[in-house]
XYZ file of C-alpha atoms in Angstrom:
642
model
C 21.996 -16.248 13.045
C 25.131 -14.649 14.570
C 26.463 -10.702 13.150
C 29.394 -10.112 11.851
C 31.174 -7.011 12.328
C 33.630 -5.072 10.089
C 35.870 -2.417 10.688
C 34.172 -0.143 7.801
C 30.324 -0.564 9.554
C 28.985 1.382 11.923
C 29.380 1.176 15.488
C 26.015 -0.137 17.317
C 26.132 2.713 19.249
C 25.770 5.110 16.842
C 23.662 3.143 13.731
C 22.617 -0.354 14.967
C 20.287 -0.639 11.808
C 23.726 -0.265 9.787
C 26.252 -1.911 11.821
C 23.789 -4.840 11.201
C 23.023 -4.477 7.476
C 25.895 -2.628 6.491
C 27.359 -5.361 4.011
C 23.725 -6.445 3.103
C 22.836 -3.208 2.004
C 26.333 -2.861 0.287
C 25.858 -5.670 -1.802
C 22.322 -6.112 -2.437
C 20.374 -4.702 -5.250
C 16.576 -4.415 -5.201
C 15.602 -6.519 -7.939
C 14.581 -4.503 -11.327
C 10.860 -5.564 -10.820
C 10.668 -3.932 -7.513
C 9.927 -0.519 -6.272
C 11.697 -2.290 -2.724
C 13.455 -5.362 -1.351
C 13.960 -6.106 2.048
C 13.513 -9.068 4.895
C 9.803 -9.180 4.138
C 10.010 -9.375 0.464
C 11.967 -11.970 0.399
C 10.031 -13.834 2.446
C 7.204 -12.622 -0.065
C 9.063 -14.073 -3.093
C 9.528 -17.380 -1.371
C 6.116 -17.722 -1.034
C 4.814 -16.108 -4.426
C 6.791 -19.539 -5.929
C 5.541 -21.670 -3.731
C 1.947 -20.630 -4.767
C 3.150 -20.974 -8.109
C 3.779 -24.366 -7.612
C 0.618 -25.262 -6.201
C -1.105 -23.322 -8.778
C 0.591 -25.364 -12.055
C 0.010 -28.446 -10.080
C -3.841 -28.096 -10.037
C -5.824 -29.719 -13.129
C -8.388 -27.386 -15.033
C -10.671 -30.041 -15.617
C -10.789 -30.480 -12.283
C -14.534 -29.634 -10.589
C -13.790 -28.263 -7.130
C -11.453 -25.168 -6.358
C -8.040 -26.943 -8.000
C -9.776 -26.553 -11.765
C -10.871 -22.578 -11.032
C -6.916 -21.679 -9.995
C -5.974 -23.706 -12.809
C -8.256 -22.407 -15.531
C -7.867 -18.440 -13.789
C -3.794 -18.797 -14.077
C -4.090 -20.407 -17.627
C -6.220 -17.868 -18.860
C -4.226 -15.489 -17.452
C -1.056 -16.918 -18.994
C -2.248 -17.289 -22.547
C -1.644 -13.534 -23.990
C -2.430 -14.731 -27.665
C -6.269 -15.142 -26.818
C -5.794 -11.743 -24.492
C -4.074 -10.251 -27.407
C -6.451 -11.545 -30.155
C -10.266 -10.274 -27.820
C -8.443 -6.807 -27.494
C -11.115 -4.658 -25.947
C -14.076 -7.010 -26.830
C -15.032 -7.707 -23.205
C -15.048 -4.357 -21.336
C -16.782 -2.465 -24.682
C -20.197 -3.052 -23.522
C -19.458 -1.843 -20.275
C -17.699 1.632 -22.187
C -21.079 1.681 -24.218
C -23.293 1.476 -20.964
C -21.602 4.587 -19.994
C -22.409 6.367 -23.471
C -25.924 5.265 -23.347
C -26.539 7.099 -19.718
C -28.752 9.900 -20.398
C -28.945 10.924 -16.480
C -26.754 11.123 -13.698
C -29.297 8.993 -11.898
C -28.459 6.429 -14.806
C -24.893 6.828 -14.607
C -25.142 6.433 -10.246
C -26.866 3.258 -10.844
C -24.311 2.026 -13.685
C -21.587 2.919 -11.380
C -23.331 0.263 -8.735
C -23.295 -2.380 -11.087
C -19.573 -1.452 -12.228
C -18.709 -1.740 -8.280
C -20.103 -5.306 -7.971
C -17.345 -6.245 -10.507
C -14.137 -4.410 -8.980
C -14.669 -1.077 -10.961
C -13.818 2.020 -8.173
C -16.559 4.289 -7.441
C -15.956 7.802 -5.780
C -17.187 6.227 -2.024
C -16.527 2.352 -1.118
C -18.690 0.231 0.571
C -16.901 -1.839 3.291
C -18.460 -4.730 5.371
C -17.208 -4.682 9.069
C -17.859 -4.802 12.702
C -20.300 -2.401 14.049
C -18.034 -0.437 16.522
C -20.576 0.479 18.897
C -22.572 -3.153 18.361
C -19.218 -5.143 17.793
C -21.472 -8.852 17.801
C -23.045 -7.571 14.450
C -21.848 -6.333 11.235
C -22.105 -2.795 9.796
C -21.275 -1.323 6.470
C -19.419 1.764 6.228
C -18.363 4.345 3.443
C -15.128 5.732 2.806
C -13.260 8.367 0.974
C -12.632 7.082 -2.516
C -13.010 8.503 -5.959
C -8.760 9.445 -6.838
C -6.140 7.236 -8.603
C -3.319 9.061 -6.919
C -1.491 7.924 -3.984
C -3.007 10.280 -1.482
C -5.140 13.557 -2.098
C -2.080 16.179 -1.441
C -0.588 14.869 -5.030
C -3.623 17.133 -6.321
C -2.704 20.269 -5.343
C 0.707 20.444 -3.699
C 3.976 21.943 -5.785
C 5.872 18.964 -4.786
C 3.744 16.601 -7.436
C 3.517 19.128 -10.423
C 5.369 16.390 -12.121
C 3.445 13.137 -10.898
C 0.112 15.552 -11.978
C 1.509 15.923 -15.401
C 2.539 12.280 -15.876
C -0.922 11.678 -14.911
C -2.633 13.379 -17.322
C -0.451 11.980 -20.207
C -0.853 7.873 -18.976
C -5.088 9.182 -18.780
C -4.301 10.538 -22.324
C -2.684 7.510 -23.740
C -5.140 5.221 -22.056
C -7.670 6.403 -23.933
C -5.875 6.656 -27.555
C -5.093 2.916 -27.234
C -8.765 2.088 -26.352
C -9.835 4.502 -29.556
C -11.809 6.966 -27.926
C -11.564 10.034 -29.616
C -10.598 13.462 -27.555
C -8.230 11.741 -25.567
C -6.582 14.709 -24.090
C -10.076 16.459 -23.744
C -11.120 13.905 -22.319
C -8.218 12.997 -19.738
C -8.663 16.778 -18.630
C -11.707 15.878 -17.593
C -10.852 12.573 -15.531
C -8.486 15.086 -13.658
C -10.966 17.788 -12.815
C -13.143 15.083 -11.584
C -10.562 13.796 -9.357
C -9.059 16.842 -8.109
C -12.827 17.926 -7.343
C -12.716 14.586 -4.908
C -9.587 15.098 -3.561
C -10.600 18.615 -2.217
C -12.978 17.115 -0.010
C -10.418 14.008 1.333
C -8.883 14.414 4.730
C -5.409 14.231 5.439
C -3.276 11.086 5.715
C -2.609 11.950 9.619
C -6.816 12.646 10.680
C -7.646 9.520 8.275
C -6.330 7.466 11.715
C -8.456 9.229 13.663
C -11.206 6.901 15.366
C -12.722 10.011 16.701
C -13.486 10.907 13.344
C -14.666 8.157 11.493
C -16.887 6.552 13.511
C -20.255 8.198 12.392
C -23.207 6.046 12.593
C -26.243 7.174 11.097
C -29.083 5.032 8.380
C -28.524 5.021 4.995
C -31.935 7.102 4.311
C -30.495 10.212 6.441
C -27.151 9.467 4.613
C -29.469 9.925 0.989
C -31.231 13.011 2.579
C -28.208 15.090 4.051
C -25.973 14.397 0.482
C -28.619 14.420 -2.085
C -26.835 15.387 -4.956
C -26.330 12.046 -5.797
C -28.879 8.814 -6.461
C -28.355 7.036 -3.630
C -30.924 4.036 -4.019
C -30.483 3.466 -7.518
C -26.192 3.504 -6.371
C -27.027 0.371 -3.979
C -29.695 -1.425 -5.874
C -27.446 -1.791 -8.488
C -24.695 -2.566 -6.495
C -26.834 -5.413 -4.603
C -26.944 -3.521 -1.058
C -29.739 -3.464 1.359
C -28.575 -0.352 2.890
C -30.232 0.771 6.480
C -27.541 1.303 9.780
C -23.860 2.684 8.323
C -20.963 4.087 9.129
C -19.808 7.638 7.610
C -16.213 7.539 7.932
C -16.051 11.320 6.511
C -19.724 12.672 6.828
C -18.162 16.061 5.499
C -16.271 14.227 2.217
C -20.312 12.178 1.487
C -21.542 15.489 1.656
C -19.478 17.426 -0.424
C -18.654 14.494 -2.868
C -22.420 14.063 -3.567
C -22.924 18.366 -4.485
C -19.696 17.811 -6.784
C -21.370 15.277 -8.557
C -24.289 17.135 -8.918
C -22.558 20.213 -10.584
C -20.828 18.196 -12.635
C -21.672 17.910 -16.138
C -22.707 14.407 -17.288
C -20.357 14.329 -20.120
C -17.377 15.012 -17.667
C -18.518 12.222 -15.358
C -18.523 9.792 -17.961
C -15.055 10.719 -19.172
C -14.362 9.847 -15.497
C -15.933 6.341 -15.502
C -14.388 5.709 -18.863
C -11.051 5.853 -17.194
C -12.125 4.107 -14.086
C -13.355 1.023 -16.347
C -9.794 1.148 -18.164
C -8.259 1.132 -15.172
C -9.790 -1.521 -13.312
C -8.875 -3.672 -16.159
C -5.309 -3.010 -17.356
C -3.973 -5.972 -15.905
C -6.593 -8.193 -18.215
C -6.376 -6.447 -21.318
C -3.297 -6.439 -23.848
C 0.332 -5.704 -23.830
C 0.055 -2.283 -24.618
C -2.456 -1.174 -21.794
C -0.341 -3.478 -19.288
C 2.961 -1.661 -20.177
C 1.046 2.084 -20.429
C -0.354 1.402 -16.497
C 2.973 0.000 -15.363
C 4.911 3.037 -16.682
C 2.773 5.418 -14.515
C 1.864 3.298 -11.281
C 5.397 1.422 -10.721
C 7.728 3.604 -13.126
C 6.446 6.922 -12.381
C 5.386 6.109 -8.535
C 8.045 3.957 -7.692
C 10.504 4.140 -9.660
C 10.731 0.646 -10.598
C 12.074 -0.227 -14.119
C 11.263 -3.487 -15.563
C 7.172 -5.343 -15.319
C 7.483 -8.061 -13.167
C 7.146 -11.716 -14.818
C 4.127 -12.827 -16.033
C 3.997 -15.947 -13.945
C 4.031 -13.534 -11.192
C 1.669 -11.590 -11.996
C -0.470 -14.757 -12.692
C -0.161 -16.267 -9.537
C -1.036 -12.361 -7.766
C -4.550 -12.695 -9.648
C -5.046 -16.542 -8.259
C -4.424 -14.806 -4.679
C -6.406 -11.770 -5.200
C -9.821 -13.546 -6.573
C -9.231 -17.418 -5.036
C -6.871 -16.499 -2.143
C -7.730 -19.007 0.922
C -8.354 -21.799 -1.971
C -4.494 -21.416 -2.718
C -3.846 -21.006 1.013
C -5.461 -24.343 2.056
C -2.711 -26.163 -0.403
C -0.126 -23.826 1.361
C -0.618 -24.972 4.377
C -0.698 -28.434 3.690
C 2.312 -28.104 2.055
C 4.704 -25.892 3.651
C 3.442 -25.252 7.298
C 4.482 -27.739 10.141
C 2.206 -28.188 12.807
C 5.110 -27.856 15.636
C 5.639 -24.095 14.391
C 2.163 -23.332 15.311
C 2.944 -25.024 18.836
C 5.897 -23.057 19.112
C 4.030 -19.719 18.487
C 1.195 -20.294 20.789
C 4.123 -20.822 23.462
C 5.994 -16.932 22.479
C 2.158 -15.479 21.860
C 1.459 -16.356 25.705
C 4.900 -15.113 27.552
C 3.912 -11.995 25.082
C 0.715 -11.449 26.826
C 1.976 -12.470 30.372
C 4.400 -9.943 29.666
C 2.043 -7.050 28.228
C 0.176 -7.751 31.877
C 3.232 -7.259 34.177
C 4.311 -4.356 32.260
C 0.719 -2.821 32.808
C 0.992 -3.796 36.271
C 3.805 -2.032 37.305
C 3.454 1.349 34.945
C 3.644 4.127 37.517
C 2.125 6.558 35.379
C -1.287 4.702 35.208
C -4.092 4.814 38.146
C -5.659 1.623 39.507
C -8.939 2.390 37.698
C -7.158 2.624 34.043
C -4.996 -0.151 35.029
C -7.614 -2.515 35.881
C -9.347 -2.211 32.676
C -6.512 -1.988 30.507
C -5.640 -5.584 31.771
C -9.630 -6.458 31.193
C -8.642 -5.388 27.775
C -5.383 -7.688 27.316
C -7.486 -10.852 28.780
C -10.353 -10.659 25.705
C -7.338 -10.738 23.055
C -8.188 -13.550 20.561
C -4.940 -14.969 18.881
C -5.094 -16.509 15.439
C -1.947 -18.161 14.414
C -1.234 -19.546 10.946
C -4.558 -20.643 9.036
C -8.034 -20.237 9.699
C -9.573 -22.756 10.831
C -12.659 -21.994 8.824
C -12.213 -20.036 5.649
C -13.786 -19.013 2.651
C -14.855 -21.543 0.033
C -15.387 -20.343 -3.487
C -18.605 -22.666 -4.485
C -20.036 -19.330 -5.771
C -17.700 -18.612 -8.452
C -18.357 -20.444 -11.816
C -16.477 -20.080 -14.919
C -18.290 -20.540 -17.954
C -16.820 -23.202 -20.291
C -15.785 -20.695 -22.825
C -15.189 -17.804 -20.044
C -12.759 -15.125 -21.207
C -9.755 -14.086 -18.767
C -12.587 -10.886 -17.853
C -15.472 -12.706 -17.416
C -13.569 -14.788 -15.180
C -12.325 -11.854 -13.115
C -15.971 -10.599 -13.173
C -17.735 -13.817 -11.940
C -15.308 -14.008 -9.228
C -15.683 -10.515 -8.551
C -19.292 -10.479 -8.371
C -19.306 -13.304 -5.834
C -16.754 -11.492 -3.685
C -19.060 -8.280 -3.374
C -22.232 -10.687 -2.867
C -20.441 -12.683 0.461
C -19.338 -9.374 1.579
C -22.850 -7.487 1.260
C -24.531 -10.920 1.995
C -22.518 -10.495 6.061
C -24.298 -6.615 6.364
C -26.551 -6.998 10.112
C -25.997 -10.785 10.789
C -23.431 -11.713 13.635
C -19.937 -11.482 13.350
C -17.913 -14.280 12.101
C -14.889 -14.894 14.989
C -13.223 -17.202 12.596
C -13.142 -15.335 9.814
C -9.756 -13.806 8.375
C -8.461 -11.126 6.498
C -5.572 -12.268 5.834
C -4.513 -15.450 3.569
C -1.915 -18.086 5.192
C 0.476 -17.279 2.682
C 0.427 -13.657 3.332
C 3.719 -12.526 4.693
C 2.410 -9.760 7.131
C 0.224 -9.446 10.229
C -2.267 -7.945 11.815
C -4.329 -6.271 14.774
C -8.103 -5.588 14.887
C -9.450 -3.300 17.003
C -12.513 -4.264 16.565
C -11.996 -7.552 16.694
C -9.180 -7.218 19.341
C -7.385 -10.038 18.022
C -3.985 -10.771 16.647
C -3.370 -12.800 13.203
C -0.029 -14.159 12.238
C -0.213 -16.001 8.987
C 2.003 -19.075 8.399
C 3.856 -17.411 5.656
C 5.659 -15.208 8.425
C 6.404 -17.503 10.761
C 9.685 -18.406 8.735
C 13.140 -17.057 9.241
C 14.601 -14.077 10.088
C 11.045 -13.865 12.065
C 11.350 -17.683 13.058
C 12.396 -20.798 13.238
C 11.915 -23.828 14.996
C 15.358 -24.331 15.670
C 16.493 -21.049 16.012
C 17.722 -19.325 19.696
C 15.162 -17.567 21.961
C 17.042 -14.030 21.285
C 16.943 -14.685 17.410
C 12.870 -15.610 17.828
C 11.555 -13.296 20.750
C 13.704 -10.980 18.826
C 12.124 -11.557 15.836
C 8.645 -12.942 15.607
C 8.139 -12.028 19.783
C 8.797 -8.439 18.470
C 6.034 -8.635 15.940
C 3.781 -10.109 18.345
C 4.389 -7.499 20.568
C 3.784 -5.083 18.476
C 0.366 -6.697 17.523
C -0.804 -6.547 20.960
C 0.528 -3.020 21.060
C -1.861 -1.716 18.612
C -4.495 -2.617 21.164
C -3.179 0.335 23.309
C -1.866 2.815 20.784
C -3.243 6.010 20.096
C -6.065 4.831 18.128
C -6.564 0.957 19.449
C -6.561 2.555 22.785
C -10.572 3.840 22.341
C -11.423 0.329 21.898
C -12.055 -2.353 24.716
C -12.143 -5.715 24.848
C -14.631 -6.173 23.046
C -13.875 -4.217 20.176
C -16.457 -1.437 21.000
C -15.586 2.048 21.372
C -15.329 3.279 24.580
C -13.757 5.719 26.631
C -12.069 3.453 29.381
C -9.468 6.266 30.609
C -9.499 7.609 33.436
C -9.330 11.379 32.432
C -5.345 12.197 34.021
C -4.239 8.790 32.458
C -4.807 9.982 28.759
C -3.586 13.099 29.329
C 0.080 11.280 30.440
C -1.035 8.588 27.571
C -1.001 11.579 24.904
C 1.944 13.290 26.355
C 4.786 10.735 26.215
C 2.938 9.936 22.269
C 3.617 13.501 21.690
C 7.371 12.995 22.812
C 7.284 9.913 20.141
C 6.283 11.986 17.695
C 8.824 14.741 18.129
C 11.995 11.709 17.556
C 10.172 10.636 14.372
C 9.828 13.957 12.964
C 13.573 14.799 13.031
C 14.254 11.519 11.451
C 15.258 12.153 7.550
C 15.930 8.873 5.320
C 19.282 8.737 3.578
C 19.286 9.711 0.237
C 16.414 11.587 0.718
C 16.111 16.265 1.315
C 16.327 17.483 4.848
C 12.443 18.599 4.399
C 11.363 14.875 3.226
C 11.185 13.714 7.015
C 8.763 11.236 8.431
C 5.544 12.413 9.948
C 5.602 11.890 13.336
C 1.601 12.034 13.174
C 0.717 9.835 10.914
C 3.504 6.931 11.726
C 2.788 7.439 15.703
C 0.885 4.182 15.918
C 3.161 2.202 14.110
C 6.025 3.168 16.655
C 3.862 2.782 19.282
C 3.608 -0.638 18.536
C 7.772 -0.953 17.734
C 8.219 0.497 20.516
C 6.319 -1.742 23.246
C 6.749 -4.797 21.159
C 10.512 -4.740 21.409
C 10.390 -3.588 24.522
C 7.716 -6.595 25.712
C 9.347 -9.138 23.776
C 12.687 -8.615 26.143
C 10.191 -8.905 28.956
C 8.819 -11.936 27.519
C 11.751 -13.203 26.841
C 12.698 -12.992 30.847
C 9.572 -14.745 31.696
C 10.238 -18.038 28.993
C 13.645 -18.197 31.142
C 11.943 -17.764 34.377
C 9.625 -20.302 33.512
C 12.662 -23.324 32.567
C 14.150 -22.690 35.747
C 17.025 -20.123 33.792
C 18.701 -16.881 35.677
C 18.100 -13.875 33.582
C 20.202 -13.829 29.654
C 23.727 -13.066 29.404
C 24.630 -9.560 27.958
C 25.734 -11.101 24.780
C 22.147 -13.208 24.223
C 20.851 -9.821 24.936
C 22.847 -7.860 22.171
C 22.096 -10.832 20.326
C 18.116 -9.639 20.697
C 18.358 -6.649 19.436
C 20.834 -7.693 16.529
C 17.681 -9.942 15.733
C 15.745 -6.725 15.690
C 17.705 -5.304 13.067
C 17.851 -7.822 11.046
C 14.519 -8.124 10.644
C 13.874 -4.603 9.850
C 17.324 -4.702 6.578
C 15.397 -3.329 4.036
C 16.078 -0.728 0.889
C 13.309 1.619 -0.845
C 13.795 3.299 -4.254
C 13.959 7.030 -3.314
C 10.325 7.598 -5.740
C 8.354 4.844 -3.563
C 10.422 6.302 -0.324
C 8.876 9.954 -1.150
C 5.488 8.568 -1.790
C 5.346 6.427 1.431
C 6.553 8.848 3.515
C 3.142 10.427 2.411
C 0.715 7.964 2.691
C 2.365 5.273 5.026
C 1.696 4.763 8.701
C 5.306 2.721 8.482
C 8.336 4.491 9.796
C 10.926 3.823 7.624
C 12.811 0.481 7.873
C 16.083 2.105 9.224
C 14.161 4.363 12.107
C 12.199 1.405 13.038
C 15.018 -0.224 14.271
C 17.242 2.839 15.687
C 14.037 5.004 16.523
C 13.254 2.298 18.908
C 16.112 1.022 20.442
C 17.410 4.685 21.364
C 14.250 4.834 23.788
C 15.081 1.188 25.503
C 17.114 0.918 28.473
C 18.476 -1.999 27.419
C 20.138 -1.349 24.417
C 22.038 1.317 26.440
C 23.093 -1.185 29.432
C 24.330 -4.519 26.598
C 26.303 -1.653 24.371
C 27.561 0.566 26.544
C 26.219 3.654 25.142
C 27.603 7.011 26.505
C 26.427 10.882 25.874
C 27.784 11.465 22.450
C 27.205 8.514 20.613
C 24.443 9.094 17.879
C 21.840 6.298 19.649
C 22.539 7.848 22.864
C 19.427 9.459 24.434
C 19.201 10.941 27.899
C 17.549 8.460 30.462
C 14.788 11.478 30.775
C 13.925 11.958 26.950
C 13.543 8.149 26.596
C 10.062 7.453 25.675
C 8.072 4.706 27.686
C 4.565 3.985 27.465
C 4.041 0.079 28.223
């Protein structure tokens, strides 16, 4: 896992993202069927053919979870019987919406739609109740728009993405045969751009602040009663009483646009929405027509990946942890798990000295920030208890749709089924051969699937720099989200509460704000010097960078304290953050670059890795920086916060 170096790369001192991935990035090509390619996808692809694997290997005869994989991917695969039912299984659902005669019909069409995957213009999630976090609560959100984020609606910037729109609406509905296709697109876009008016920014979206509004469901019906409520959740097979209002103010106004709305222009709407939801399923020429919006148009991606690909991404989407149990038993050794709980514990002993010896923070804050840190819960690799799929039954003559809706249908039911009974601690929202990870807030717990815990991130045999600077970084930056801007209005139980002491935040917000100015000066390559990252929106993310490289060193220390070792060498410490870079090698077509840098909390791959190491002592001491170099940052502009 050693660098290389090259006269023609960077030095470290002035691009350590580059002097690291210089050659990679030189010589690599993200592949044709990918709007991005990059440490994680590869780890992603690895994975994907695993599953594959697993997937032909099941038996559709079989009666237990291996036969619904096998007869889901099979159906999937067979694009003569797609080819030859054409629209035949959505075109009751497209007559349903002709038949409506009210907007009280349509509402309660739209519920039933929702139960099978079909978007609605609010979703209904099932989560933890943030000011009871021991029960569940269900909360609406924003929804309603098919474009990346609600400034593609009206901003000059996406006159051309607006345009494109309107044509793939208008082709959409000239291959399913419905006659005014352009009027009738128009319409879809109205619709949506009424919506969009009433979305929040990307950057207030984080805000905890303002989407925690708990009310009932019968004031929710009363204060936005342009729309029919009841018949919206009987349909949809919700019995609706405490929720959350994420945007109170978007409910509100959402429900009075529907109301002035004509009732042909609505339907247009859920035409599209229905078309949409099943592009994937239907034939060739609605597969190709969504790909060359979404993935040409948005991200610049040029060829539709595989169909075996594809097949195996509807197994994980509909029959996810059934796939992941046979991952795990296949591909995940139980020592790695060992290995992790080991880095996962010098990561929290470290997160607690660090806390202990901030001299910005007052005994008071200090003392329940560390309360905080002591209720994490750590889930590593594979649920112990997941969910089964006894609920889903395919029909012995079941179309490729009516499989997708059965297993649809029993998703929404175990989701609404959880609304005001306790809170599952086992549960996971993640599948094992997910290659991410994830903190909770409300949970406060951290979740590393097994399908990251493989190299660059980790390896069993691979040096403590390469894996505290890998996976220990990640880790770190789990916990961190329990004390960035937003996880920091949780506690340790996952309730929201103010546990600051009132000068504390204010120093808290200040050295964020200091964050925030780096990241919005940072411009990636390629891209105009007014397409910079937000500062804003990304600040949690590089938050969490930032103290989970930064704790990971410290843990690092403490797994060398604890064998009886002095402290690392300078060259095992370079070696750290070369690990760090690695991890981060990564290229983005410059379409999906300008959309993320919209509606991504992400920094960019290449200020992930110099953003943060710029603000760490550290890096300064093992490279020698001086005043000049482009990494070099005054010892009094570097940014610490835990």
């Amino acid at each position: 896992m050693s660098s290389a170096s090259s006269p023609a790369l960077p030095r470290p001192q002035d691009d350590l993202f580059r002097h690291v991935n210089g050659k990679w990035l030189e010589t690599t090509e993200i592949p044709s069927d990918r709007a991005a390619w990059g440490a994680f996808n590869e780890l992603r692809d690895a994975s994907e053919k695993r599953c594959r694997d697993i997937i032909e290997a099941c038996e559709a005869d079989a009666e237990d979870e291996n036969g619904l994989m096998a007869r889901l991917y099979a159906a999937f695969m067979d694009t003569a019987a797609i080819e030859e039912r054409g629209l035949g299984d959505i075109t009751a659902d497209l007559a349903r919406v002709d038949d409506a005669r009210t907007k009280g019909d349509l509402a309660e069409l739209l519920g039933d739609l929702e139960r099978d995957g079909v978007g609605g213009w609010v979703a209904l999630v099932v989560g933890i109740d943030p000011e009871e976090p021991e029960l569940t609560c269900p909360a609406l959100y924003p929804a309603g728009i098919s474009l990346p984020d609600e400034v593609y609606y009206h901003a000059n910037a996406h006159e051309h993405t607006r345009q494109r729109f309107l044509a793939h609406v208008t082709n959409m509905f000239r291959l399913a045969g419905i006659t005014d296709a352009a009027t009738q697109a128009a319409r879809v876009f109205e619709v949506e751009r009424g919506f969009a008016r009433f979305h929040v920014d990307s950057v207030r979206s984080r805000d905890v602040d303002l989407t925690i509004n708990l009310t009932t469901y019968p004031d929710v019906a009363a204060e936005a009663s342009g729309f029919a409520w009841q018949r919206w959740a009987q349909a949809l097979g919700a019995d609706l009483e405490r929720i959350n209002v994420a945007w109170p103010s978007f409910v509100v106004a959402g429900a009075r646009w529907w109301s002035l709305l004509p009732i042909d222009v609505l339907k247009s709407w859920l035409r599209y929405r229905i078309l949409d939801r099943y592009s994937s399923y239907l034939p060739a020429a609605f597969v190709e027509e969504a790909f060359d919006f979404y993935s040409r148009t948005l991200a610049g991606v040029d060829q539709l990946r595989d169909r075996w690909k594809r097949g195996v991404d509807v197994v994980e989407s509909h029959l996810g942890f059934a796939l992941g149990r046979r991952y795990v038993e296949r591909h995940f050794p139980a020592s790695s798990r060992d290995q992790m709980e080991t880095l996962v514990a010098n990561l929290l002993e470290a997160y607690a000295r660090s806390i202990t010896e901030l001299t910005w923070m007052s005994d008071a804050t200090r003392e329940r920030a560390l309360a905080k840190l002591a209720k994490f819960r750590t889930k590593i690799a594979y649920p112990t208890r997941s969910r089964t799929y006894e609920d889903v039954v395919f029909a012995s003559d079941a179309s490729l749709i009516d499989m997708v809706r059965s297993s649809s249908r029993a998703a929404t039911d175990h989701e609404l089924a959880k609304i005001g009974g306790a809170v599952d601690r086992e549960e996971w929202h993640m599948t094992p051969q997910t290659v991410n990870a994830y903190y909770s807030p409300l949970g406060n717990e951290i979740v590393f699937p097994a399908a990251i815990l493989e190299e660059p991130f980790f390896s069993p045999e691979a040096s403590d720099p390469c894996n505290y600077g890998g996976i220990g970084a990640v880790i770190g930056h789990e916990i961190g989200h329990g004390f960035d801007d937003q996880g920091a209005k949780f506690d340790g139980d996952g309730k929201v509460e103010n546990w600051w002491e009132d000068g504390d935040f204010a120093e808290f917000t200040e050295r964020t704000r200091a964050l925030i100015s780096q990241y919005d000066a940072y411009v990636p390559a390629g891209l105009n010097p007014d397409e910079h990252v937000n500062g804003a929106l990304t600040i949690g993310e590089n938050i969490g960078d930032l103290g989970g490289l930064s704790i990971a060193l410290k843990a690092w220390h403490i797994a060398r304290e604890k064998a009886g070792l002095a402290a690392p060498e300078a060259d095992d410490v370079r070696e750290f953050f070369i690990q760090w870079a690695r991890i981060w090698r990564g290229k983005v077509r410059p379409e999906m670059r300008r959309q993320l840098l919209v509606v991504d909390p992400h920094s960019p791959d290449e200020f992930r890795c110099n953003g943060v190491v710029r603000n760490v002592d550290a890096f300064h001491e093992v490279f020698s920086t001086t005043p000049g170099d482009d990494l070099w940052l005054d010892p009094d502009q570097r940014v610490t916060i835990w």
